[in-house]
């Protein structure tokens, strides 16, 4: 099956990378290949490493990029292994990195993948279909305490305690197996008055929380940024697109960490730490999708783009 994906903020990402035709670039989350292909179009003697852990994405990219020859290198792996991937390719320095941290349109729109609360399918939500751990395991084996914790922390759901309690109560009758079964359980746990005040589906935040837990989404961001900063040439760019506040806060915090200079106490007459900034934020505030794009793709609504440059 072809891996389809609307390339969110495509032009903004490409402009943010400030691509050199002979540079070496990495697309950490290739997905349907939209961003990757646009990068490849800007290269002459340069090279692009496209990374994804999804077999469908890898196959799609192989078919799409065959015409680019040696300019394109496709790797099946998790982008948290960026440093190791570059080592195996004997690449010491790179000129730019793109990370699109959103779930692909293909994954959301393919019911069998179990990401959507609008289609019925087995509970799955694995970005890497080879992973042995799925949403089914989270929903049916986590304690009420742990369910409440992830739904509260990763979904930012204020009724996490009610949702967790309801899930545990329902699974005592038998395993919770499907997405619509889970969505209805969540909906029944949310107070009716609160649900009516929101435009979004009452299951959205809990599904987000479970997906993050299944794929360890927040844990992989910092290692990938660390590896990217270590390999970037001076003037190289790192461009990261997030889709919820938890991701954005991590990216903002990590960028700020690398942008920090001297950390000596203020009463020291001279700097003795020798700490110098490694990144300079290109945009102080995150870039968001244009009104035109929002009209074309409602999933762009939550996207935030941060860009930093190696100094």
C-alpha atoms as one frame of an Amber mdcrd trajectory, in Angstrom:
protein
   0.000   0.000   0.000   1.338   3.440  -0.929   2.282   5.606   2.013   0.415
   8.895   1.583   1.200  11.975   3.599   0.373  15.679   3.403   3.698  17.456
   3.849   2.900  19.958   6.583   4.578  23.369   6.177   6.664  22.029   3.303
   7.941  25.410   2.070   8.680  26.625   5.583  10.719  23.484   6.327  12.750
  23.776   3.125  13.413  27.484   3.681  14.363  26.739   7.272  16.990  24.191
   6.209  18.665  26.768   3.899  19.824  23.914   1.667  23.232  23.900  -0.034
  23.261  21.900  -3.304  26.361  19.956  -2.203  25.332  19.503   1.429  24.489
  16.397   3.432  21.026  16.381   5.005  18.931  14.057   7.158  15.162  13.652
   7.183  14.667  11.813  10.469  11.008  10.967   9.841  10.621  10.400   6.116
   6.997   9.172   6.157   5.477   9.554   2.702   8.630  11.232   1.441   7.177
  14.677   0.747   9.779  16.653   2.673  12.555  14.278   1.624  11.787  14.631
  -2.064  11.728  18.404  -1.867  15.160  18.346  -0.212  16.440  16.013  -2.946
  15.219  18.444  -5.612  17.508  21.108  -4.124  20.601  18.874  -4.180  23.088
  18.419  -7.016  26.148  16.652  -5.610  24.751  16.522  -2.082  23.157  13.615
  -0.245  20.000  12.994   1.776  19.594  10.299   4.411  15.883   9.504   4.867
  15.061   7.603   8.066  11.840   5.884   9.107  10.891   2.843  11.176   7.728
   2.069   9.204   8.041  -0.568   6.456   5.352   1.124   4.339   7.244   4.428
   4.492  10.520   2.755   3.551   8.962   1.029   0.538   7.284   4.245  -0.620
  10.519   6.215  -0.352  12.501   3.550  -2.225  10.053   3.727  -5.119   9.890
   7.529  -5.105  13.596   8.230  -4.817  15.034   5.629  -7.177  15.437   8.354
  -9.821  17.754  10.351  -7.523  20.389   7.635  -7.498  23.219   7.988  -4.978
  21.876  11.311  -3.723  19.300   9.310  -1.742  20.082   6.930   1.116  17.129
   5.283   2.884  17.495   3.753   6.347  14.942   1.747   8.352  15.513   2.683
  11.973  14.318   4.914  14.787  15.719   8.432  14.488  16.862   8.248  18.118
  19.730   6.195  16.649  20.845   9.089  14.444  24.426   9.042  15.704  24.808
   5.307  15.073  23.164   5.593  11.657  25.646   8.269  10.586  28.544   6.199
  11.954  27.469   3.203   9.882  27.313   5.433   6.794  30.766   6.889   7.589
  29.290  10.389   7.716  31.113  12.681  10.138  29.422  16.031   9.459  26.029
  17.086   8.142  24.530  20.387   6.970  20.953  20.046   8.124  18.419  17.883
   9.947  14.643  17.793   9.656  12.384  16.129  12.219   8.633  15.967  11.626
   7.354  14.515  14.884   3.741  14.089  13.813   1.894  10.884  13.071   1.632
  10.475   9.302  -1.642  10.823   7.435  -1.139   7.257   6.200  -0.914   5.906
   9.738  -3.987   7.840  10.834  -6.014   6.986   7.744  -5.173   3.266   7.620
  -7.676   1.721  10.069  -5.690  -1.483  10.554  -2.885   0.547  12.174  -5.199
   1.321  15.100  -4.263   4.986  15.531  -7.691   6.483  14.925 -10.657   6.748
  17.272 -12.915   7.277  14.213 -12.349   3.854  12.627 -12.724   0.408  14.128
  -9.586  -1.717  14.254  -7.524  -3.763  16.646  -5.735  -1.646  19.241  -2.250
  -1.158  17.838  -0.716   2.353  17.396   2.785   1.020  16.698   4.848   3.264
  14.441   7.167   0.309  14.016   4.893  -2.647  13.155   7.665  -5.036  14.237
   7.570  -3.808  17.823   6.148  -6.416  20.237   4.467  -3.762  22.401   1.183
  -2.175  21.327  -1.736  -0.094  22.569  -3.503  -3.345  23.484  -0.782  -4.035
  26.054  -1.049  -0.561  27.580  -4.841  -0.620  27.822  -5.143  -4.162  29.135
  -2.107  -4.548  31.399  -1.287  -1.164  32.940  -2.493  -0.530  36.467  -5.103
   2.140  37.096  -2.360   4.306  38.612  -0.132   4.027  35.533  -3.014   4.587
  33.142  -3.975   7.723  35.035  -0.340   8.894  34.983   0.185   8.588  31.234
  -3.270   9.950  30.337  -2.668  12.927  32.626   0.973  13.552  31.678   0.978
  12.646  27.980  -2.611  13.474  27.100  -3.004  16.437  29.455  -6.462  15.070
  30.176  -7.975  16.648  33.312 -10.358  13.701  33.691  -7.522  11.150  33.549
  -8.580   9.587  36.840 -12.092   8.947  35.531 -10.861   7.547  32.212  -8.339
   5.226  33.887 -10.937   3.994  36.372 -13.441   3.309  33.582 -10.895   1.417
  31.461  -9.961  -0.831  34.379 -13.628  -1.416  35.208 -14.537  -2.332  31.619
 -11.596  -4.643  31.037 -12.684  -6.739  34.023 -15.560  -7.870  31.786 -13.112
  -8.920  29.068 -10.136  -7.531  27.121 -10.535  -4.191  25.368  -9.582  -5.111
  21.816 -10.604  -2.390  19.383 -10.243   1.346  18.845 -13.966   2.087  18.799
 -14.495  -0.014  21.916 -11.844   2.071  23.705 -13.180   5.346  22.290 -16.668
   4.608  23.622 -15.277   3.723  27.058 -13.379   7.012  27.185 -16.405   8.962
  25.977 -18.551   7.423  28.689 -16.004   8.423  31.348 -15.861  12.121  30.419
 -18.597  14.262  32.037 -21.217  15.123  29.399 -21.150  18.853  30.170 -17.356
  18.977  29.727 -17.452  16.996  26.486 -20.066  19.329  24.982 -17.807  22.346
  25.515 -15.095  20.902  23.259 -14.964  20.697  19.488 -12.638  17.698  19.496
 -13.497  14.052  20.132 -13.389  13.217  23.873 -11.000  10.311  23.154  -8.374
  12.430  21.379  -6.176  13.187  24.400  -6.236   9.639  25.752  -5.398   8.161
  22.341  -2.506  10.618  22.107  -1.258   9.537  25.532  -1.388   5.830  24.702
   0.338   6.390  21.350   3.148   8.325  23.038   3.591   5.560  25.592   3.618
   2.794  22.963   6.220   4.514  20.788   8.274   6.258  23.499   7.828   9.413
  21.436   9.049  11.929  23.998  12.090   9.887  24.995  13.637   9.896  21.518
  13.645  13.664  20.927  16.608  14.686  23.091  18.991  11.906  21.894  18.232
  12.820  18.291  18.814  16.540  18.872  22.038  15.790  20.763  23.317  13.659
  17.872  22.302  16.296  15.325  24.037  19.136  17.163  27.208  17.048  17.503
  27.327  16.426  13.722  26.143  19.756  12.318  28.636  21.915  10.458  28.831
  25.568  11.443  25.846  27.280   9.842  23.971  23.985   9.567  20.301  24.030
  10.499  18.079  21.812  12.617  14.376  22.100  11.809  11.818  20.425  14.072
   8.053  20.302  13.662   5.917  19.319  16.657   2.201  18.645  16.960   1.455
  18.922  20.658   2.655  21.041  23.557   4.670  18.278  25.243   6.912  17.863
  22.194   7.224  21.598  21.649   8.295  22.218  25.249  11.037  19.580  24.952
  12.349  21.060  21.692  12.233  24.625  23.030  14.019  23.626  26.240  16.730
  21.679  24.403  17.317  24.480  21.906  17.610  26.928  24.819  20.110  24.625
  26.530  22.354  24.605  23.469  21.921  28.373  23.006  23.182  29.075  26.517
  26.619  30.643  26.918  28.540  31.124  30.133  27.027  29.347  33.151  29.426
  30.751  35.754  27.905  32.427  38.848  27.079  36.073  38.185  29.584  37.284
  40.781  32.557  35.687  38.940  34.711  38.468  37.433  35.663  36.317  34.411
  34.289  33.183  32.769  35.965  29.991  33.932  33.433  27.449  32.595  34.351
  27.978  28.956  30.792  27.179  27.935  29.851  28.646  24.555  26.564  28.588
  22.663  26.254  25.771  20.122  22.908  26.742  18.615  21.233  30.018  17.763
  17.451  29.995  17.405  16.448  31.281  13.975  12.863  31.999  15.017  12.120
  33.200  18.552   8.521  32.059  18.316   7.414  28.855  16.577   6.234  29.148
  12.981   2.674  27.977  12.359   0.833  26.967   9.211  -0.523  29.606   6.852
  -4.241  30.240   6.541  -4.139  28.711   3.056  -2.595  25.498   4.354  -5.054
  25.303   7.228  -7.869  25.413   4.683  -6.234  22.580   2.727  -5.266  20.380
   5.672  -6.858  20.749   9.097  -4.143  18.511  10.613  -1.705  21.401  10.160
  -3.551  23.342  12.858  -1.458  22.039  15.762   1.906  22.144  13.976   4.705
  24.299  15.342   8.055  24.704  13.604  11.276  25.633  15.416  14.567  26.269
  13.654  18.068  26.655  15.085  21.494  27.146  13.498  24.859  25.745  14.570
  27.273  28.493  15.689
